[in-house]
Short mmCIF file of C-alpha atoms and ligand atoms in Angstrom, two decimals:
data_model
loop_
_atom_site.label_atom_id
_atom_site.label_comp_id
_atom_site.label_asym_id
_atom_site.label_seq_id
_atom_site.Cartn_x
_atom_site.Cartn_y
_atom_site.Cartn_z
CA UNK A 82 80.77 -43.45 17.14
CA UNK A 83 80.95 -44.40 20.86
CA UNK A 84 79.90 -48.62 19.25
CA UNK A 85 82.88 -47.83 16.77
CA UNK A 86 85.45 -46.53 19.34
CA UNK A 87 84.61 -49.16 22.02
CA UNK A 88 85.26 -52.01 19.25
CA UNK A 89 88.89 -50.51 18.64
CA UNK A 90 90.13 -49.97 22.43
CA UNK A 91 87.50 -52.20 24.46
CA UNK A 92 84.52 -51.00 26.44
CA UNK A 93 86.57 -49.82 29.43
CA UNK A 94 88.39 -47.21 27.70
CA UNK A 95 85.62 -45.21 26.09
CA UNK A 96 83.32 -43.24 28.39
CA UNK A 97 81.80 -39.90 29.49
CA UNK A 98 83.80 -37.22 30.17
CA UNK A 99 81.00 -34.97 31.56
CA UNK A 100 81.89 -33.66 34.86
CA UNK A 101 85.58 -35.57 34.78
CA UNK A 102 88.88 -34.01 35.15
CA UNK A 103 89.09 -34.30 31.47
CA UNK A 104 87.46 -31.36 30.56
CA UNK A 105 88.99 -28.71 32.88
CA UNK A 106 92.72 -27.70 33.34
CA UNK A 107 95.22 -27.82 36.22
CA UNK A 108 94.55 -24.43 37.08
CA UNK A 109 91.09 -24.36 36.71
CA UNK A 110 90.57 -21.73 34.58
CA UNK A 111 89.63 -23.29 31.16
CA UNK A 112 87.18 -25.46 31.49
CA UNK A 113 84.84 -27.07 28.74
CA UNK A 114 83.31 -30.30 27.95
CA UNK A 115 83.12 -33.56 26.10
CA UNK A 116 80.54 -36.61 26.12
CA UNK A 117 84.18 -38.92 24.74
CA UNK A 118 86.82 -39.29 26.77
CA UNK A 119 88.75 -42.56 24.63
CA UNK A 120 91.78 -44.46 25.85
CA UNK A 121 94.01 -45.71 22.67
CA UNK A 122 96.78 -48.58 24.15
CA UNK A 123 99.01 -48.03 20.85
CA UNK A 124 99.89 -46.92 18.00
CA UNK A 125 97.56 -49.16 15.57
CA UNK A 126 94.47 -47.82 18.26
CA UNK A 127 95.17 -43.91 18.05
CA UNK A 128 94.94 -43.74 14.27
CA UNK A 129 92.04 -46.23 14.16
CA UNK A 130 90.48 -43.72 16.21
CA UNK A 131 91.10 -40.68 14.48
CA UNK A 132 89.97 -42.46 11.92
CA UNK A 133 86.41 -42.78 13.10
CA UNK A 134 86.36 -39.26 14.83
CA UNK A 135 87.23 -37.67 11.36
CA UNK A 136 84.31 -40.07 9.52
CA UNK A 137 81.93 -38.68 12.45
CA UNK A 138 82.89 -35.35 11.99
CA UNK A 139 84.25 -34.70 15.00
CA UNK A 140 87.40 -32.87 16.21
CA UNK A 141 89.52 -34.36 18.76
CA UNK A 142 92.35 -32.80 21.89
CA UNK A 143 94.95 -35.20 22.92
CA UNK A 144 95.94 -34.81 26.67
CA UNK A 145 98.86 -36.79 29.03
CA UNK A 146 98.83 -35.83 32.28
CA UNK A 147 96.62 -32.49 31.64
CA UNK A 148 99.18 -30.57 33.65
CA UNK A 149 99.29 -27.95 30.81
CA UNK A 150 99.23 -24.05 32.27
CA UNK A 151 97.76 -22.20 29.42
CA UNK A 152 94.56 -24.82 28.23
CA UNK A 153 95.57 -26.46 25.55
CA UNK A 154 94.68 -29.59 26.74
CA UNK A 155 90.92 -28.67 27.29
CA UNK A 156 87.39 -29.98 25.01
CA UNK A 157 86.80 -25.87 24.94
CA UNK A 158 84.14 -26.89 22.23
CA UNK A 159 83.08 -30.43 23.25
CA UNK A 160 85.84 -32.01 21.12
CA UNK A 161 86.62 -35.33 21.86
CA UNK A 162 89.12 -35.72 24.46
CA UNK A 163 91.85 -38.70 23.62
CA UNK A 164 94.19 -39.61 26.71
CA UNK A 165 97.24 -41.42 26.38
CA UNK A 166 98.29 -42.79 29.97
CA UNK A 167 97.83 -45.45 28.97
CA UNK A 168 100.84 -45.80 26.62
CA UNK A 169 103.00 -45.71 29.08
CA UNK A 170 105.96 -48.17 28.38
CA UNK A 171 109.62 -47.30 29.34
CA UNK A 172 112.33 -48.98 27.23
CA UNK A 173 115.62 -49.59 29.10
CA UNK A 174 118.05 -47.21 28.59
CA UNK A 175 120.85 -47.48 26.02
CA UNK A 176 124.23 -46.68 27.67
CA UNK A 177 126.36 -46.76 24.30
CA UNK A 178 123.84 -44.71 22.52
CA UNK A 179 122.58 -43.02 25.81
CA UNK A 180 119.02 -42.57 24.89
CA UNK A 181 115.99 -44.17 25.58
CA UNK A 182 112.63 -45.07 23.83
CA UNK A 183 109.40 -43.98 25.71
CA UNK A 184 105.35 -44.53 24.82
CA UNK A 185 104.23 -40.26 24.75
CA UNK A 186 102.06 -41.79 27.56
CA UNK A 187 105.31 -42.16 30.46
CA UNK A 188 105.30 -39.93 33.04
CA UNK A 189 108.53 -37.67 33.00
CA UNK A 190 109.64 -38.74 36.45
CA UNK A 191 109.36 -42.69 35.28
CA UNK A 192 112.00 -41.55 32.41
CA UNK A 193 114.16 -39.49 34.81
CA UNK A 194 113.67 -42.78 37.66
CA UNK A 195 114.84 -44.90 34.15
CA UNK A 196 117.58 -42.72 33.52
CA UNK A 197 119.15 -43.09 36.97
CA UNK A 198 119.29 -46.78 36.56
CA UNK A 199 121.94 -46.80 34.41
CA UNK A 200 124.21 -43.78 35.67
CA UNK A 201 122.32 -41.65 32.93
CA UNK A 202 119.89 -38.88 33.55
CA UNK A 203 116.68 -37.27 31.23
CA UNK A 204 117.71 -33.58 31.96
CA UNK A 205 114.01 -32.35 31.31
CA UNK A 206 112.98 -31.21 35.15
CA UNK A 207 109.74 -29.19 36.30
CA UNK A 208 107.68 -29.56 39.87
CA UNK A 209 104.71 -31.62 37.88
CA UNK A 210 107.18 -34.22 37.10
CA UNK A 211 104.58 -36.81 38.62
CA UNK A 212 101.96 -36.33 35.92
CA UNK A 213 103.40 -34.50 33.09
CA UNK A 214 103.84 -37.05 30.39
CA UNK A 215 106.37 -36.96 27.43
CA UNK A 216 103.84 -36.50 24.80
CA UNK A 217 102.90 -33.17 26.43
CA UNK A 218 106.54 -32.67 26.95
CA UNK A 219 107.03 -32.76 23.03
CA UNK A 220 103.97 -31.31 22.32
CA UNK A 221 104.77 -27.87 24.26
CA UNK A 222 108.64 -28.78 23.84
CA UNK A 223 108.75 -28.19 27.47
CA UNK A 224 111.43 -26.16 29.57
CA UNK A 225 112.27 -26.49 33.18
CA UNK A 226 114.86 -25.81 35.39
CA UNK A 227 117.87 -27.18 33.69
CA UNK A 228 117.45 -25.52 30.06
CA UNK A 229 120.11 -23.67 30.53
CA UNK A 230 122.71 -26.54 30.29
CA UNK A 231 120.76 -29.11 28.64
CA UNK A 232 118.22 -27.34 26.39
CA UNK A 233 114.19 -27.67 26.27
CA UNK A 234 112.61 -30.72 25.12
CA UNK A 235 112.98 -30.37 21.65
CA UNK A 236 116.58 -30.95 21.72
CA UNK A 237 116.28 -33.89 23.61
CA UNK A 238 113.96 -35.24 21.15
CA UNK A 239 115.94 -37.73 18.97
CA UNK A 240 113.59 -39.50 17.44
CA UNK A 241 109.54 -39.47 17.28
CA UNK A 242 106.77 -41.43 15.87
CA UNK A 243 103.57 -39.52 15.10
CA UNK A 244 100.16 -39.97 14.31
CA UNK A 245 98.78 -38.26 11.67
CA UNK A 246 95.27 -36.23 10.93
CA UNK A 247 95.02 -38.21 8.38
CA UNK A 248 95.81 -41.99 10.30
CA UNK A 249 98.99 -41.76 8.29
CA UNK A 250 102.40 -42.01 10.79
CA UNK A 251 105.83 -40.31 10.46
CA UNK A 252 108.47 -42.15 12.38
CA UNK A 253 111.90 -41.33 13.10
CA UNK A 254 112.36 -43.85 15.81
CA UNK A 255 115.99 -45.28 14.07
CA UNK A 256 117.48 -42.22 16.79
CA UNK A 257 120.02 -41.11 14.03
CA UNK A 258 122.46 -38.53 14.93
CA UNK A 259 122.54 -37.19 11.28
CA UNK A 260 119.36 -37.43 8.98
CA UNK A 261 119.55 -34.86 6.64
CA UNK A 262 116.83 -36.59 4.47
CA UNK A 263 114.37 -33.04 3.67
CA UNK A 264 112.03 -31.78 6.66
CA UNK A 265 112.32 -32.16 10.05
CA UNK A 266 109.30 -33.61 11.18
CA UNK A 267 110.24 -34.18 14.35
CA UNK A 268 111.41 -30.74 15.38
CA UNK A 269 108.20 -29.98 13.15
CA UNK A 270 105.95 -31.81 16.33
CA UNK A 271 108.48 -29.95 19.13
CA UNK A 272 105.70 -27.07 20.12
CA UNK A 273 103.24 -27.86 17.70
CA UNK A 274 100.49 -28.08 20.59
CA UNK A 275 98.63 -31.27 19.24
CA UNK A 276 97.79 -29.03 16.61
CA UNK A 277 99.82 -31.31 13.76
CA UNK A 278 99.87 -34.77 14.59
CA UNK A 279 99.51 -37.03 18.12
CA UNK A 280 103.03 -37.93 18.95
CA UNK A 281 102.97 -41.19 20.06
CA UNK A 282 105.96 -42.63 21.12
CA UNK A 283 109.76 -41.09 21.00
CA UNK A 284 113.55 -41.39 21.58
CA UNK A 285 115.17 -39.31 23.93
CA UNK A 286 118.69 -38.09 24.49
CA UNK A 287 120.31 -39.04 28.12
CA UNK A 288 123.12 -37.35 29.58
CA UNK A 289 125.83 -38.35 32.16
CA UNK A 290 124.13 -38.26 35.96
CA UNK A 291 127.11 -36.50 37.36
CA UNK A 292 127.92 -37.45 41.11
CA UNK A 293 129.04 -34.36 42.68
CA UNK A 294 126.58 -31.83 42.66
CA UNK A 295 126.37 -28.66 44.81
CA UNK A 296 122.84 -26.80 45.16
CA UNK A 297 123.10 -22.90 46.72
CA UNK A 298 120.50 -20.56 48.09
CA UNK A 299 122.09 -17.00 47.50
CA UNK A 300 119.88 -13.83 48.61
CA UNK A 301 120.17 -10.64 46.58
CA UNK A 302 118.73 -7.21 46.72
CA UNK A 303 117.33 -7.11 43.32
CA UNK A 304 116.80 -8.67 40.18
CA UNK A 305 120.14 -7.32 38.73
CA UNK A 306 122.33 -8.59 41.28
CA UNK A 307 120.77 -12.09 41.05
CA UNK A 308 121.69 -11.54 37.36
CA UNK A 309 125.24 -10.38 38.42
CA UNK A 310 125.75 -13.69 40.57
CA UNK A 311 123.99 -15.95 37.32
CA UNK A 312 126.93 -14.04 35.44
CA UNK A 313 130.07 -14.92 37.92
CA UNK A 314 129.00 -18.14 38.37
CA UNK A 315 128.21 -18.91 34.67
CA UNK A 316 131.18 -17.33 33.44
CA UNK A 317 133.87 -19.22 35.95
CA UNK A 318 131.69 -22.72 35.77
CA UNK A 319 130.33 -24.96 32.80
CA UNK A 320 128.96 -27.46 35.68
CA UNK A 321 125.82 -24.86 36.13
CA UNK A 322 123.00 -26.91 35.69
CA UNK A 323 119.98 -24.33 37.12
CA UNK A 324 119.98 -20.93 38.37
CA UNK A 325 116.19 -20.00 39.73
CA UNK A 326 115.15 -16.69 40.75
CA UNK A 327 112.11 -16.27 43.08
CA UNK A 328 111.00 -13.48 45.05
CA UNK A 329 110.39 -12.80 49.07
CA UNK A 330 106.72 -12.86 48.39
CA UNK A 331 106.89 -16.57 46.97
CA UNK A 332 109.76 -17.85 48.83
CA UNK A 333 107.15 -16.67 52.20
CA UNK A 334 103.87 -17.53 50.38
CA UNK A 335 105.33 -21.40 49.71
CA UNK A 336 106.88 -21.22 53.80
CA UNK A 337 103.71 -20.57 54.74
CA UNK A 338 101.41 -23.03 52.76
CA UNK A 339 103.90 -26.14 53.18
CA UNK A 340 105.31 -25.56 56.34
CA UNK A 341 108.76 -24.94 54.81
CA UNK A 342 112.12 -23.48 56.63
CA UNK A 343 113.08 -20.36 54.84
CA UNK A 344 117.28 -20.28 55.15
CA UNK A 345 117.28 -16.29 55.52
CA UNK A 346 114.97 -13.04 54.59
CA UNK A 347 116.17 -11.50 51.52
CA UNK A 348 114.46 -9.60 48.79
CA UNK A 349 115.15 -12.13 45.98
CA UNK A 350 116.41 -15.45 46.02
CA UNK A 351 118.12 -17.45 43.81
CA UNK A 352 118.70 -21.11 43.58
CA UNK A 353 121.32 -22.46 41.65
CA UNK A 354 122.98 -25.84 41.53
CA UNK A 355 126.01 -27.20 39.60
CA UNK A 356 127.00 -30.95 38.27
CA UNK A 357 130.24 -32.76 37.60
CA UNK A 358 132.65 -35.52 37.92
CA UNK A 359 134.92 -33.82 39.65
CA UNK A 360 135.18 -34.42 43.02
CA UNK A 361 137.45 -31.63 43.73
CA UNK A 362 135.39 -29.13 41.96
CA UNK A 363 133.45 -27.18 44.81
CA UNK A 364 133.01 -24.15 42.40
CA UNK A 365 129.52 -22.62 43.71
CA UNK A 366 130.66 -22.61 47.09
CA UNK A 367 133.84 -21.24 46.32
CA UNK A 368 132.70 -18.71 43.71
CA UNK A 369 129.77 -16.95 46.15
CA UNK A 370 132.69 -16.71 49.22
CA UNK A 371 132.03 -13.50 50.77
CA UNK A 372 128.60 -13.03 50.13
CA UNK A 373 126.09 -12.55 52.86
CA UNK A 374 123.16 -14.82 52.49
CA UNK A 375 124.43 -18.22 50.81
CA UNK A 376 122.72 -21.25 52.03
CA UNK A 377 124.75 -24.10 51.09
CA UNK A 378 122.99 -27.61 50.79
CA UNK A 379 125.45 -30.09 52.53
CA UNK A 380 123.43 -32.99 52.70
CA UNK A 381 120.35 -34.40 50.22
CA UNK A 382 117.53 -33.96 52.43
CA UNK A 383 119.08 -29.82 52.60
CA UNK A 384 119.34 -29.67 48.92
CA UNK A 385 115.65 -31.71 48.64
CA UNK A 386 114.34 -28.86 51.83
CA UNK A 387 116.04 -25.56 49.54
CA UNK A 388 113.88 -27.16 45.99
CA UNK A 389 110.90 -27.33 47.68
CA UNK A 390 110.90 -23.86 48.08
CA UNK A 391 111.01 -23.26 44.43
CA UNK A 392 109.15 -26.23 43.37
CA UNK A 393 105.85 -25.87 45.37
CA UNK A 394 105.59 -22.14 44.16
CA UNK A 395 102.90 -23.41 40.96
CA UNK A 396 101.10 -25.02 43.93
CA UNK A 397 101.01 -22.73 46.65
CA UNK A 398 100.16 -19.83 44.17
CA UNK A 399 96.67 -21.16 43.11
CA UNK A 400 95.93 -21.68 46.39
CA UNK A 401 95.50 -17.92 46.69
CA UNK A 402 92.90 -17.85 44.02
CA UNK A 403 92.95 -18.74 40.12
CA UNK A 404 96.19 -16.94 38.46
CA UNK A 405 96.46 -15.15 35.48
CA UNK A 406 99.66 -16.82 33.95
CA UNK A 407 101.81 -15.20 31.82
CA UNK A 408 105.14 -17.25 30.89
CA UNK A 409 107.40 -15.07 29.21
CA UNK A 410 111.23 -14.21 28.43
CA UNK A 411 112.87 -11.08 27.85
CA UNK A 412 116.52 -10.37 27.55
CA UNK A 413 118.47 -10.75 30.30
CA UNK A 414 119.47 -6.77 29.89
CA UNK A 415 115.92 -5.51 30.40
CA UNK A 416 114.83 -8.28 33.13
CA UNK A 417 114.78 -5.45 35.76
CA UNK A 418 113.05 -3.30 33.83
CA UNK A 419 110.35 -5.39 32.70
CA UNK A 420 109.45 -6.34 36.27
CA UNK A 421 109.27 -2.87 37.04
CA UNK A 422 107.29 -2.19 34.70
CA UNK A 423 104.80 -5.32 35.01
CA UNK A 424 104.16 -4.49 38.49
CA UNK A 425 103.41 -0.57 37.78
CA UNK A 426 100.67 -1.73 35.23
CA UNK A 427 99.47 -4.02 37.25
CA UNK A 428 98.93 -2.05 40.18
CA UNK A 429 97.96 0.47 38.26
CA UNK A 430 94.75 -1.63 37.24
CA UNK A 431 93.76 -3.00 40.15
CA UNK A 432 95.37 -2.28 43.74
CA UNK A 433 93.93 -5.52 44.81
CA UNK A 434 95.79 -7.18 42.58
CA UNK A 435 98.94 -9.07 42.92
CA UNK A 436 101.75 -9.91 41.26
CA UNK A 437 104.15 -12.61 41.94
CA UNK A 438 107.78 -13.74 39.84
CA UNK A 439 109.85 -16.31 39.73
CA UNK A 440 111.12 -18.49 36.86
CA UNK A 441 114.42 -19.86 35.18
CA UNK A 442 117.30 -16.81 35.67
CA UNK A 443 119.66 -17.61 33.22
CA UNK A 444 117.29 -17.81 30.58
CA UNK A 445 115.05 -14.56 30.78
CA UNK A 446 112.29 -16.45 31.61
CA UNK A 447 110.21 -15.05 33.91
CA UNK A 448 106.98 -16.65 35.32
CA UNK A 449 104.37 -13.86 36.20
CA UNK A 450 101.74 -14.75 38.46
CA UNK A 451 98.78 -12.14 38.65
CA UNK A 452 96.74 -13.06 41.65
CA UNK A 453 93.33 -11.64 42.71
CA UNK A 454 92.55 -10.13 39.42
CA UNK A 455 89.30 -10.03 37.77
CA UNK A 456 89.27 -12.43 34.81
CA UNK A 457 86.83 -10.75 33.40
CA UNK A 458 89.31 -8.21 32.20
CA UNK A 459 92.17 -10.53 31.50
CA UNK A 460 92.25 -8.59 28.03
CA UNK A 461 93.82 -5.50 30.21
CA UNK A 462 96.15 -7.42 32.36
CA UNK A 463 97.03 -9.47 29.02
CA UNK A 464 97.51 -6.65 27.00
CA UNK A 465 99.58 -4.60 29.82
CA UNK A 466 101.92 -7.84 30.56
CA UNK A 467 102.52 -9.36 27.12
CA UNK A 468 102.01 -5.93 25.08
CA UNK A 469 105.20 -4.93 27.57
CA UNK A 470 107.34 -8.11 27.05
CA UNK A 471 106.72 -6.91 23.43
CA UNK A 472 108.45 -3.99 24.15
CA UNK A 473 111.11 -5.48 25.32
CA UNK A 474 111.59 -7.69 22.75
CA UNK A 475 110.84 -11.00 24.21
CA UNK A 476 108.85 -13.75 23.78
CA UNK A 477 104.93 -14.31 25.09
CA UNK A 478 105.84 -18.31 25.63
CA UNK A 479 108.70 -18.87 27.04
CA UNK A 480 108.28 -22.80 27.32
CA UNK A 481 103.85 -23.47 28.43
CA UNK A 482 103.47 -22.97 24.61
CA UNK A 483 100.61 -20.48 23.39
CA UNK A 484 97.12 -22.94 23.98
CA UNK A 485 93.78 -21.18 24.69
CA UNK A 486 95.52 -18.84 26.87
CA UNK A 487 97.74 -16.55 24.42
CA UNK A 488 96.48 -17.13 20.63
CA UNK A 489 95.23 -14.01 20.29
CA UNK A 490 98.84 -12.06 21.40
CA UNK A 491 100.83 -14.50 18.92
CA UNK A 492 101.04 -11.54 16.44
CA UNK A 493 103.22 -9.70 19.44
CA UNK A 494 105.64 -12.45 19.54
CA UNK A 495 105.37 -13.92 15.39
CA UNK A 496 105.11 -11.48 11.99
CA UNK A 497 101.77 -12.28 10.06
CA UNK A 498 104.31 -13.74 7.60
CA UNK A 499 105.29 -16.39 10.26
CA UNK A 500 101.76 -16.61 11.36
CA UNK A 501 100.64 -17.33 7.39
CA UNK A 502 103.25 -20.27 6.76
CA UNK A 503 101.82 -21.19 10.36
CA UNK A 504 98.48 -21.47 9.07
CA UNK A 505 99.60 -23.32 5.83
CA UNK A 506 101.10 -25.95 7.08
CA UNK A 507 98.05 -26.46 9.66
CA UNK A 508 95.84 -26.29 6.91
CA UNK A 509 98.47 -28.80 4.68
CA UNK A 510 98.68 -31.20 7.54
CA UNK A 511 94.83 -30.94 9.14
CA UNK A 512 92.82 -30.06 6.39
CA UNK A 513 89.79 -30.98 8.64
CA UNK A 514 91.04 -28.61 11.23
CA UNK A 515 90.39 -31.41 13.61
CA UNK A 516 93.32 -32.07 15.99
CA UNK A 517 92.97 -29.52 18.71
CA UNK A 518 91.21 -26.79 16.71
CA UNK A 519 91.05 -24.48 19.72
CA UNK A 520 94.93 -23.12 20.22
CA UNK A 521 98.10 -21.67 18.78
CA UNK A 522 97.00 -19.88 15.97
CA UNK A 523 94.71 -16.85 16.42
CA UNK A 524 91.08 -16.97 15.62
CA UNK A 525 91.11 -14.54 13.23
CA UNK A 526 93.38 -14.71 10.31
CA UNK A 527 96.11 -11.70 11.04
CA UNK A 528 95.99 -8.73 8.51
C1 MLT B 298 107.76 -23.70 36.61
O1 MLT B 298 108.84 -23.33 36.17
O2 MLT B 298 107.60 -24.01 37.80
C2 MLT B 298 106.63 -23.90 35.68
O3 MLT B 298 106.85 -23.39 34.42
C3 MLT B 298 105.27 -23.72 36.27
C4 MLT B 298 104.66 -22.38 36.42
O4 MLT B 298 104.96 -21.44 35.68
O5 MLT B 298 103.77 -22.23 37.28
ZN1 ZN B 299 109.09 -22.83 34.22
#
């Protein structure tokens, strides 16, 4: 196979991954292994080589910039591991159409840096903007900081090209507006883990890069008065672009490992910044007038000083340790609640144990953070944190998708009908069960 592989994409871009960052995720807590790490540079490559993985009888996990949070981008079982940094082309940006065509290879940040060329902007935003690559993007149908404006990933998505288990390609690359020829395969790929197909390349929506733009730091005594100021602002402004909520724990924990200036104490914090056109706008500032505790960012290097503190929070939180993630949402009603109640159980496990928020406000999606746990019982703290989410009617992935990490508590977030037509069209698309066999649907078929 390796002869086979190494005649399709040259002898540079087939080698061991044993011991590589390949087999092992950001966070370091799935790990696995491969002896094939391969290196496709396009289209015709990648389904040349699943074509000779599926005659060897082997299985196969695509990975970008492995920046994935819940291991889906990990050889749990020695699949073989196919990276595609190196399709990394940028198209220019349209400005009539305003969208762009990317290789699933680009980095976010070299769409975003594309974007700004032109007076346009990719509204997809998250701290591993570096490394995270589009195909993952799709793949999970990524969130971020600006979803609730812009929407996740899979409404940016205007047009894909996919690979496949089969070598055969779907391709919606034309970027129509209106298609209403049958299936959606693209929204079909949006989420679908590498489980369906290896997105390859893709069109993307842009949207105006707005010149005035006003970032705030507003402190609030608990998680339902954040919500109250997401609620004044959202209801007087359409300009809101993100609204982040992070705790004094984080907000101190991220001070203290970067060296960063907090702009006050509070219990919670949120962040939220607004774009528009209009230069006489000035809502945020205007709207939070009165309140104690508003940090307002008056220059760049301010607004750049105030993200940082909610940026480096992924960061700075492993550096206490390997986290149990859980990414969830819950409605906004219960938000209070459900941290309330995550913390109890948690505690309640383990005093040692920690538990750290933050996430995207406006959406009810909540980022939990258990530090200092025992992984050997993740079950519990799985079961305590998602099994309450449940009860509360929310979702177990709010936007790292379901991987390694959370197949086994799909049932609390899909019906076993869902989790059936799931299954079907896996099994009508991947026969072979070889494109990333290990996540998304649960081991055992549900009852
Ligand atoms: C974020 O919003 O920063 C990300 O989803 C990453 C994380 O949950 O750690
Ligand atoms: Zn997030």
């Amino acid at each position: 196979m390796l002869g086979e592989l190494r005649a399709v994409v040259g002898d540079d871009h087939v080698f061991d991954g044993r011991g590589s960052s390949y087999v092992v995720d950001w966070t370091g807590r799935f790990r696995g292994h491969t002896d094939v790490v391969v290196r496709p540079g396009s289209v015709d490559e990648v389904r040349e080589v699943l074509r000779i993985v599926r005659a060897h009888g082997r299985a196969l996990v695509v990975q970008g910039g492995n920046t994935g949070l819940v291991g889906g981008g990990v050889p749990l079982n020695g699949e073989v591991v196919m990276s595609l940094t190196r399709m990394n082309r940028v198209g220019e940006p349209d400005v009539t159409t305003r969208q762009i065509e990317v290789e699933a290879g680009a980095t976010l940040e070299a769409v975003q840096r594309a974007a700004t060329t032109v007076g346009l902007r990719y509204p997809v935003d998250f701290g591993s903007r570096g490394s995270a690559t589009i195909g993952g993007t799709i793949a999970t149908n990524a969130g971020g900081v600006n979803v609730m404006r812009y929407g996740s990933t899979r409404v940016q998505v205007a047009g894909l090209e996919a690979v496949l288990a089969d070598g055969s390609v779907v391709s919606t690359m034309a970027g129509l507006m209106k298609d209403n020829t049958g299936y959606d395969l693209r929204g079909l790929m949006c989420a679908s883990e590498g489980t369906l197909g290896v997105v390859t390349r893709a069109v993307l929506r842009l949207v105006p890069a707005h010149e005035v733009r006003e970032t705030v730091m507003v402190g609030c005594a608990s998680v339902d008065d954040a919500l109250d100021v997401v609620a004044t602002v959202c209801g007087a402004s359409e300009a809101i672009d993100a609204a982040e909520l992070m705790s004094r724990r984080g907000v101190d924990l991220v001070a203290d490992v970067v060296g960063a200036h907090r702009p006050f104490d509070a219990e919670w914090y949120l962040l939220i910044e607004s774009s528009t056109s209009d230069r006489s706008d000035g809502t945020l500032a205007r709207l939070l007038a009165g309140r104690d505790l508003v940090a307002v960012a008056d220059t760049p290097a301010r607004r750049d000083a105030l993200w940082r503190l909610r940026d480096e929070h992924t960061a700075s939180i492993a550096t206490l340790g390997v986290p149990l993630k859980y990414d969830v949402t819950v409605p906004l009603r219960s938000m209070a609640e459900f941290v309330r109640v995550a913390r109890q159980e948690v505690a309640a496990m383990d005093p040692r144990a920690e538990i750290i928020f933050f996430g995207h406000a406006a959406d009810g999606n909540l980022h939990v953070n258990v530090v200092g746990a025992d992984h050997d019982h993740h079950g519990a703290y799985d079961s305590a944190v998602l099994g309450a989410v449940s009860r509360f009617q929310g979702s177990i992935s709010a936007e790292h998708g379901v991987g390694v990490a959370k197949r086994d508590w799909l049932h609390l977030s899909r019906s076993a009908d869902e989790i059936a037509a799931m299954r079907a069209i896996k099994q009508a698309l991947d026969p072979d069960g070889i494109l990333n066999p290990n996540v998304l649907l649960p081991s055992e078929p549900t009852a």
